[in-house]
GROMACS .gro file of C-alpha atoms in nm:
model
  119
    1UNK     CA    1  -3.426  -1.574   0.117
    2UNK     CA    2  -3.278  -1.659  -0.047
    3UNK     CA    3  -3.305  -1.305  -0.288
    4UNK     CA    4  -3.247  -1.088   0.030
    5UNK     CA    5  -2.866  -1.302   0.086
    6UNK     CA    6  -2.792  -1.223  -0.249
    7UNK     CA    7  -2.861  -0.881  -0.149
    8UNK     CA    8  -2.640  -0.939   0.107
    9UNK     CA    9  -2.343  -1.113  -0.013
   10UNK     CA   10  -2.404  -0.834  -0.262
   11UNK     CA   11  -2.343  -0.576  -0.036
   12UNK     CA   12  -2.072  -0.683   0.104
   13UNK     CA   13  -1.854  -0.711  -0.235
   14UNK     CA   14  -1.971  -0.316  -0.346
   15UNK     CA   15  -1.858  -0.226   0.054
   16UNK     CA   16  -1.554  -0.468  -0.041
   17UNK     CA   17  -1.434  -0.243  -0.384
   18UNK     CA   18  -1.541   0.099  -0.235
   19UNK     CA   19  -1.327   0.005   0.072
   20UNK     CA   20  -1.032  -0.087  -0.171
   21UNK     CA   21  -1.094   0.148  -0.457
   22UNK     CA   22  -1.029   0.403  -0.113
   23UNK     CA   23  -0.694   0.263   0.005
   24UNK     CA   24  -0.571   0.252  -0.360
   25UNK     CA   25  -0.619   0.631  -0.418
   26UNK     CA   26  -0.437   0.735  -0.011
   27UNK     CA   27  -0.188   0.529  -0.083
   28UNK     CA   28  -0.154   0.729  -0.427
   29UNK     CA   29  -0.220   1.042  -0.248
   30UNK     CA   30   0.053   0.915  -0.051
   31UNK     CA   31   0.268   0.891  -0.298
   32UNK     CA   32   0.179   1.198  -0.529
   33UNK     CA   33   0.315   1.413  -0.102
   34UNK     CA   34   0.609   1.215  -0.112
   35UNK     CA   35   0.659   1.410  -0.463
   36UNK     CA   36   0.957   1.731  -0.383
   37UNK     CA   37   0.785   1.992  -0.278
   38UNK     CA   38   0.555   1.841  -0.074
   39UNK     CA   39   0.473   1.774   0.291
   40UNK     CA   40   0.565   1.366   0.313
   41UNK     CA   41   0.952   1.410   0.169
   42UNK     CA   42   1.206   1.502   0.390
   43UNK     CA   43   1.071   1.073   0.500
   44UNK     CA   44   1.076   0.986   0.158
   45UNK     CA   45   1.422   1.160   0.127
   46UNK     CA   46   1.491   0.993   0.468
   47UNK     CA   47   1.427   0.684   0.281
   48UNK     CA   48   1.597   0.665   0.056
   49UNK     CA   49   1.887   0.730   0.224
   50UNK     CA   50   1.901   0.429   0.491
   51UNK     CA   51   1.820   0.220   0.151
   52UNK     CA   52   2.177   0.376   0.034
   53UNK     CA   53   2.327   0.356   0.343
   54UNK     CA   54   2.237  -0.040   0.410
   55UNK     CA   55   2.457  -0.074   0.072
   56UNK     CA   56   2.660  -0.340   0.134
   57UNK     CA   57   2.629  -0.703   0.169
   58UNK     CA   58   2.574  -0.726   0.540
   59UNK     CA   59   2.324  -0.517   0.584
   60UNK     CA   60   2.153  -0.530   0.319
   61UNK     CA   61   1.873  -0.817   0.460
   62UNK     CA   62   1.762  -0.441   0.708
   63UNK     CA   63   1.640  -0.286   0.326
   64UNK     CA   64   1.352  -0.542   0.300
   65UNK     CA   65   1.165  -0.281   0.533
   66UNK     CA   66   1.211   0.008   0.347
   67UNK     CA   67   0.919  -0.094   0.076
   68UNK     CA   68   0.634  -0.198   0.299
   69UNK     CA   69   0.708   0.159   0.514
   70UNK     CA   70   0.678   0.373   0.209
   71UNK     CA   71   0.985   0.207  -0.091
   72UNK     CA   72   0.681   0.058  -0.330
   73UNK     CA   73   0.346   0.193  -0.341
   74UNK     CA   74   0.250  -0.161  -0.402
   75UNK     CA   75   0.370  -0.258  -0.106
   76UNK     CA   76   0.354   0.034   0.083
   77UNK     CA   77  -0.076  -0.013  -0.068
   78UNK     CA   78  -0.033  -0.296   0.095
   79UNK     CA   79  -0.029  -0.229   0.498
   80UNK     CA   80  -0.273   0.031   0.445
   81UNK     CA   81  -0.533  -0.256   0.283
   82UNK     CA   82  -0.422  -0.439   0.566
   83UNK     CA   83  -0.479  -0.197   0.844
   84UNK     CA   84  -0.788  -0.021   0.746
   85UNK     CA   85  -0.929  -0.264   0.621
   86UNK     CA   86  -0.899  -0.451   1.005
   87UNK     CA   87  -1.018  -0.050   1.132
   88UNK     CA   88  -1.296  -0.010   0.926
   89UNK     CA   89  -1.490  -0.387   0.817
   90UNK     CA   90  -1.309  -0.567   1.109
   91UNK     CA   91  -1.157  -0.865   1.216
   92UNK     CA   92  -1.448  -1.095   1.221
   93UNK     CA   93  -1.427  -1.043   0.859
   94UNK     CA   94  -1.030  -1.194   0.753
   95UNK     CA   95  -1.060  -1.408   0.529
   96UNK     CA   96  -1.205  -1.135   0.309
   97UNK     CA   97  -0.764  -1.018   0.341
   98UNK     CA   98  -0.651  -1.170   0.018
   99UNK     CA   99  -0.964  -1.054  -0.258
  100UNK     CA  100  -0.904  -0.755  -0.102
  101UNK     CA  101  -0.561  -0.734  -0.163
  102UNK     CA  102  -0.576  -0.873  -0.439
  103UNK     CA  103  -0.891  -0.558  -0.565
  104UNK     CA  104  -0.616  -0.322  -0.412
  105UNK     CA  105  -0.354  -0.351  -0.646
  106UNK     CA  106  -0.585  -0.379  -0.934
  107UNK     CA  107  -0.658  -0.042  -0.837
  108UNK     CA  108  -0.356   0.097  -0.740
  109UNK     CA  109  -0.182  -0.047  -1.088
  110UNK     CA  110  -0.523   0.115  -1.276
  111UNK     CA  111  -0.482   0.451  -1.061
  112UNK     CA  112  -0.115   0.471  -1.164
  113UNK     CA  113  -0.155   0.375  -1.525
  114UNK     CA  114  -0.444   0.644  -1.566
  115UNK     CA  115  -0.196   0.950  -1.349
  116UNK     CA  116   0.094   0.827  -1.556
  117UNK     CA  117   0.283   0.747  -1.202
  118UNK     CA  118   0.638   0.681  -1.216
  119UNK     CA  119   0.740   0.392  -0.901
   0.00000   0.00000   0.00000
């Protein structure tokens, strides 16, 4: 019986690892699509426009929302991971979400260093 529980637990860990790897790859793929000449470049330029537009002291609080929606791939990757975790793994396993975010961050860091992507 304990062997069966160990196999099930190992399966969940492998599934979580694959999920985090896929969300990290998706995040970096979307980040590459924001490069010059790519399909999401206008979206990225819109975010940069608002970052510059809100440079005054009274408007700077608005800037904090720009990073999670695309200016920072670590912040963006966290939200991609959370949304896909809830959609594919489910809300019943929500206790694993923080572990999933940590693994996702590590995978993004590995991919970023491997592909030499500038932030």
